[in-house]
Amino acid sequence: MEILYSDQEIAVIYKPAGMLSEAKENDENTVPAALSAKLNKKEVFPVHRLDRETRGIMVYALTRPAAAELSRQIADGELKKVYTATVHGRPKADSGEMHDLLFYDRKKNRSFPVTRERRGVKSARLCYEMLQYDKESNTSRVKIELYTGRTHQIRVQFASRKMPLVGDRKYGAPKGDFDLTACKLSFYHPKTKEFLSFG
C-alpha cells in the first residue's frame, strides 16, 4: 500500500490487489489496519470501498467530520471515480452509458441485474469509453466513470452484456489475470474545500 497524500483529515492511498479496503476481524491485510499503523491513528474511516481483487486510488477519512463530509460528497455525486478495465469482447459502441437495476445477494456475494424495482434493488449507472481493442484476444481496454457505486457494479454491468472482465470468474469469465484499476479520484477536501484530484 502506498500513501499518496495525507494530512490531519484524510489519507489518499493506492491499494494493491489482494488487500481488503475495509477492516475485517482476524485479517491484518487491510488498508485501515495498515493506515492506522503507518499514520499512528486510532481511527480510520472508510467512506467507499474497492473489491479485494481491484487495485487503485482510494480516500480515507481520519476524523468523523471528514467522514461525514466525504460521505455527503459521494451521495451527492461530487466525488468522482474513474476506472480502467480489460473486458472480453467489444462494446457495440465505442462510448456510451449503462443503466441497470441491481440486486445484491449477500449470501452469494453477487449482484444481479433485475427488471423491476423492489426492496434491495438499486439503480446503477456508468459511462464508458473504449481505449483499445485487441483482435487476437478479442478483448477491449475501457475507461469507466461511475455515477453510482454499487457492489460489483462495473463487473456485473459488463458481464450482463456478455463482456465480463478478464479473469472475473465470479461473473463468467475464464481463468486469467483480473484487471480492474481505480485510476483517478477527484473530490473536495472536507475541511479546506480545496478541489483535489489524484491519478
Short mmCIF file of C-alpha atoms in Angstrom, two decimals:
data_model
loop_
_atom_site.label_atom_id
_atom_site.label_comp_id
_atom_site.label_asym_id
_atom_site.label_seq_id
_atom_site.Cartn_x
_atom_site.Cartn_y
_atom_site.Cartn_z
CA MET A 1 0.00 0.00 0.00
CA GLU A 2 1.30 3.43 -0.99
CA ILE A 3 0.23 6.67 0.70
CA LEU A 4 -0.22 9.35 -1.99
CA TYR A 5 -1.29 12.18 0.34
CA SER A 6 -2.19 12.62 4.00
CA ASP A 7 -2.99 15.39 6.47
CA GLN A 8 -4.94 15.56 9.74
CA GLU A 9 -8.30 14.95 7.99
CA ILE A 10 -7.74 12.50 5.16
CA ALA A 11 -5.37 9.96 3.62
CA VAL A 12 -5.29 9.11 -0.09
CA ILE A 13 -3.73 5.74 -0.87
CA TYR A 14 -3.06 3.30 -3.71
CA LYS A 15 -4.49 -0.10 -2.74
CA PRO A 16 -2.80 -3.15 -4.24
CA ALA A 17 -4.85 -6.12 -5.50
CA GLY A 18 -5.41 -8.71 -2.78
CA MET A 19 -5.75 -6.22 0.08
CA LEU A 20 -9.10 -5.56 1.78
CA SER A 21 -10.31 -1.94 1.69
CA GLU A 22 -12.32 -2.33 4.91
CA ALA A 23 -11.37 -3.61 8.34
CA LYS A 24 -12.13 -7.28 8.94
CA GLU A 25 -11.83 -9.34 12.10
CA ASN A 26 -8.83 -11.68 12.12
CA ASP A 27 -7.43 -10.17 8.90
CA GLU A 28 -4.39 -7.93 9.25
CA ASN A 29 -4.06 -7.36 5.49
CA THR A 30 -6.47 -4.41 5.37
CA VAL A 31 -5.99 -0.78 4.42
CA PRO A 32 -7.43 0.60 7.69
CA ALA A 33 -5.01 -1.54 9.74
CA ALA A 34 -2.03 -0.52 7.59
CA LEU A 35 -3.01 3.18 7.64
CA SER A 36 -3.58 3.14 11.39
CA ALA A 37 -0.09 1.72 11.91
CA LYS A 38 1.68 3.99 9.40
CA LEU A 39 0.00 7.24 10.48
CA ASN A 40 -0.33 6.34 14.16
CA LYS A 41 -4.08 6.94 14.06
CA LYS A 42 -6.51 5.10 16.33
CA GLU A 43 -9.42 5.54 13.95
CA VAL A 44 -9.50 5.31 10.15
CA PHE A 45 -12.89 5.70 8.46
CA PRO A 46 -13.56 4.00 5.10
CA VAL A 47 -16.02 6.09 3.05
CA HIS A 48 -16.02 3.94 -0.10
CA ARG A 49 -14.65 0.53 -0.99
CA LEU A 50 -12.85 -1.47 -3.65
CA ASP A 51 -13.19 -5.22 -4.11
CA ARG A 52 -10.24 -7.25 -2.85
CA GLU A 53 -9.18 -8.05 -6.44
CA THR A 54 -9.33 -4.40 -7.55
CA ARG A 55 -6.36 -2.07 -7.20
CA GLY A 56 -6.24 1.69 -7.25
CA ILE A 57 -6.74 5.06 -5.60
CA MET A 58 -8.91 5.50 -2.50
CA VAL A 59 -9.53 8.20 0.10
CA TYR A 60 -9.98 7.53 3.82
CA ALA A 61 -11.21 9.93 6.48
CA LEU A 62 -9.18 10.33 9.65
CA THR A 63 -11.86 12.22 11.61
CA ARG A 64 -15.62 11.73 11.98
CA PRO A 65 -16.48 15.17 10.46
CA ALA A 66 -14.26 14.38 7.43
CA ALA A 67 -16.00 11.01 7.04
CA ALA A 68 -19.42 12.69 7.15
CA GLU A 69 -18.44 15.30 4.55
CA LEU A 70 -16.84 12.78 2.17
CA SER A 71 -19.91 10.53 2.51
CA ARG A 72 -22.09 13.51 1.61
CA GLN A 73 -19.97 14.19 -1.49
CA ILE A 74 -20.37 10.54 -2.54
CA ALA A 75 -24.15 10.69 -2.04
CA ASP A 76 -24.37 13.97 -3.99
CA GLY A 77 -22.14 12.77 -6.83
CA GLU A 78 -19.35 15.27 -6.11
CA LEU A 79 -16.68 12.61 -5.56
CA LYS A 80 -15.67 11.32 -9.00
CA LYS A 81 -14.15 7.88 -9.66
CA VAL A 82 -12.58 6.74 -12.94
CA TYR A 83 -11.50 3.16 -13.66
CA THR A 84 -9.77 1.23 -16.42
CA ALA A 85 -10.59 -2.41 -17.14
CA THR A 86 -9.97 -5.12 -19.70
CA VAL A 87 -13.14 -6.92 -20.81
CA HIS A 88 -13.89 -9.84 -23.11
CA GLY A 89 -15.42 -8.88 -26.45
CA ARG A 90 -16.06 -5.43 -27.81
CA PRO A 91 -18.76 -2.88 -26.90
CA LYS A 92 -21.30 -2.21 -29.68
CA ALA A 93 -20.43 1.49 -29.48
CA ASP A 94 -17.01 2.98 -28.74
CA SER A 95 -18.55 5.04 -25.93
CA GLY A 96 -21.83 5.11 -24.10
CA GLU A 97 -23.74 4.72 -20.86
CA MET A 98 -25.04 1.69 -19.00
CA HIS A 99 -28.15 1.88 -16.81
CA ASP A 100 -29.35 -1.11 -14.77
CA LEU A 101 -31.29 -2.07 -11.69
CA LEU A 102 -29.06 -4.25 -9.50
CA PHE A 103 -29.86 -6.53 -6.59
CA TYR A 104 -27.02 -7.59 -4.29
CA ASP A 105 -27.38 -11.05 -2.76
CA ARG A 106 -25.33 -11.02 0.45
CA LYS A 107 -25.41 -14.80 0.88
CA LYS A 108 -23.93 -15.38 -2.57
CA ASN A 109 -21.84 -12.17 -2.53
CA ARG A 110 -23.05 -11.44 -6.06
CA SER A 111 -25.03 -8.69 -7.74
CA PHE A 112 -27.72 -9.47 -10.30
CA PRO A 113 -29.45 -7.24 -12.87
CA VAL A 114 -33.23 -7.22 -12.41
CA THR A 115 -36.09 -5.75 -14.42
CA ARG A 116 -38.19 -4.06 -11.75
CA GLU A 117 -37.71 -2.12 -8.54
CA ARG A 118 -38.28 -3.89 -5.25
CA ARG A 119 -36.74 -3.98 -1.82
CA GLY A 120 -32.93 -4.12 -2.00
CA VAL A 121 -32.79 -3.10 -5.68
CA LYS A 122 -30.68 -0.06 -6.55
CA SER A 123 -30.19 1.94 -9.72
CA ALA A 124 -26.70 1.64 -11.27
CA ARG A 125 -25.23 3.97 -13.89
CA LEU A 126 -21.84 4.39 -15.52
CA CYS A 127 -20.32 5.71 -18.73
CA TYR A 128 -17.50 4.10 -20.67
CA GLU A 129 -15.09 4.86 -23.47
CA MET A 130 -13.18 2.23 -25.41
CA LEU A 131 -9.42 2.83 -25.35
CA GLN A 132 -8.16 -0.14 -27.37
CA TYR A 133 -9.40 -3.35 -28.98
CA ASP A 134 -7.18 -6.41 -29.34
CA LYS A 135 -8.47 -8.58 -32.19
CA GLU A 136 -6.23 -11.54 -31.39
CA SER A 137 -7.54 -11.99 -27.84
CA ASN A 138 -10.95 -10.40 -28.56
CA THR A 139 -10.58 -8.11 -25.54
CA SER A 140 -11.19 -4.39 -25.07
CA ARG A 141 -9.48 -1.90 -22.81
CA VAL A 142 -12.08 0.54 -21.49
CA LYS A 143 -12.18 3.67 -19.33
CA ILE A 144 -15.16 3.86 -16.98
CA GLU A 145 -16.63 6.68 -14.91
CA LEU A 146 -19.02 5.63 -12.16
CA TYR A 147 -22.08 7.75 -11.40
CA THR A 148 -23.21 5.30 -8.70
CA GLY A 149 -21.15 2.97 -6.52
CA ARG A 150 -22.98 -0.35 -6.26
CA THR A 151 -21.39 -3.62 -5.13
CA HIS A 152 -19.53 -5.21 -8.08
CA GLN A 153 -21.21 -2.63 -10.32
CA ILE A 154 -18.66 -2.48 -13.15
CA ARG A 155 -18.20 -6.25 -13.09
CA VAL A 156 -21.90 -7.13 -13.31
CA GLN A 157 -22.90 -4.40 -15.76
CA PHE A 158 -20.30 -5.50 -18.31
CA ALA A 159 -20.84 -9.22 -17.65
CA SER A 160 -24.61 -8.87 -18.17
CA ARG A 161 -23.79 -7.59 -21.67
CA LYS A 162 -21.61 -10.65 -22.40
CA MET A 163 -18.40 -8.69 -21.75
CA PRO A 164 -17.11 -9.99 -18.39
CA LEU A 165 -13.91 -8.51 -17.06
CA VAL A 166 -10.87 -10.61 -17.93
CA GLY A 167 -10.19 -13.04 -15.09
CA ASP A 168 -13.51 -12.35 -13.32
CA ARG A 169 -14.62 -15.95 -12.80
CA LYS A 170 -17.39 -14.91 -10.39
CA TYR A 171 -19.18 -13.26 -13.32
CA GLY A 172 -18.50 -15.81 -16.03
CA ALA A 173 -15.01 -15.08 -17.39
CA PRO A 174 -12.48 -17.87 -17.93
CA LYS A 175 -9.40 -18.03 -15.74
CA GLY A 176 -6.99 -15.13 -16.30
CA ASP A 177 -5.39 -12.08 -14.73
CA PHE A 178 -8.14 -9.88 -13.26
CA ASP A 179 -7.74 -6.30 -14.48
CA LEU A 180 -9.73 -3.51 -12.84
CA THR A 181 -7.98 -0.36 -11.63
CA ALA A 182 -9.35 2.75 -9.90
CA CYS A 183 -7.08 5.14 -11.80
CA LYS A 184 -8.45 8.58 -10.88
CA LEU A 185 -10.18 10.10 -7.85
CA SER A 186 -11.42 13.70 -7.51
CA PHE A 187 -13.18 15.37 -4.57
CA TYR A 188 -13.25 18.49 -2.37
CA HIS A 189 -11.13 18.48 0.76
CA PRO A 190 -13.61 18.00 3.62
CA LYS A 191 -12.18 20.89 5.68
CA THR A 192 -10.47 23.36 3.32
CA LYS A 193 -12.91 22.73 0.40
CA GLU A 194 -9.93 22.70 -1.98
CA PHE A 195 -10.54 20.61 -5.11
CA LEU A 196 -8.19 17.61 -5.09
CA SER A 197 -7.52 15.20 -7.95
CA PHE A 198 -5.28 12.12 -7.93
CA GLY A 199 -4.30 9.92 -10.84
#
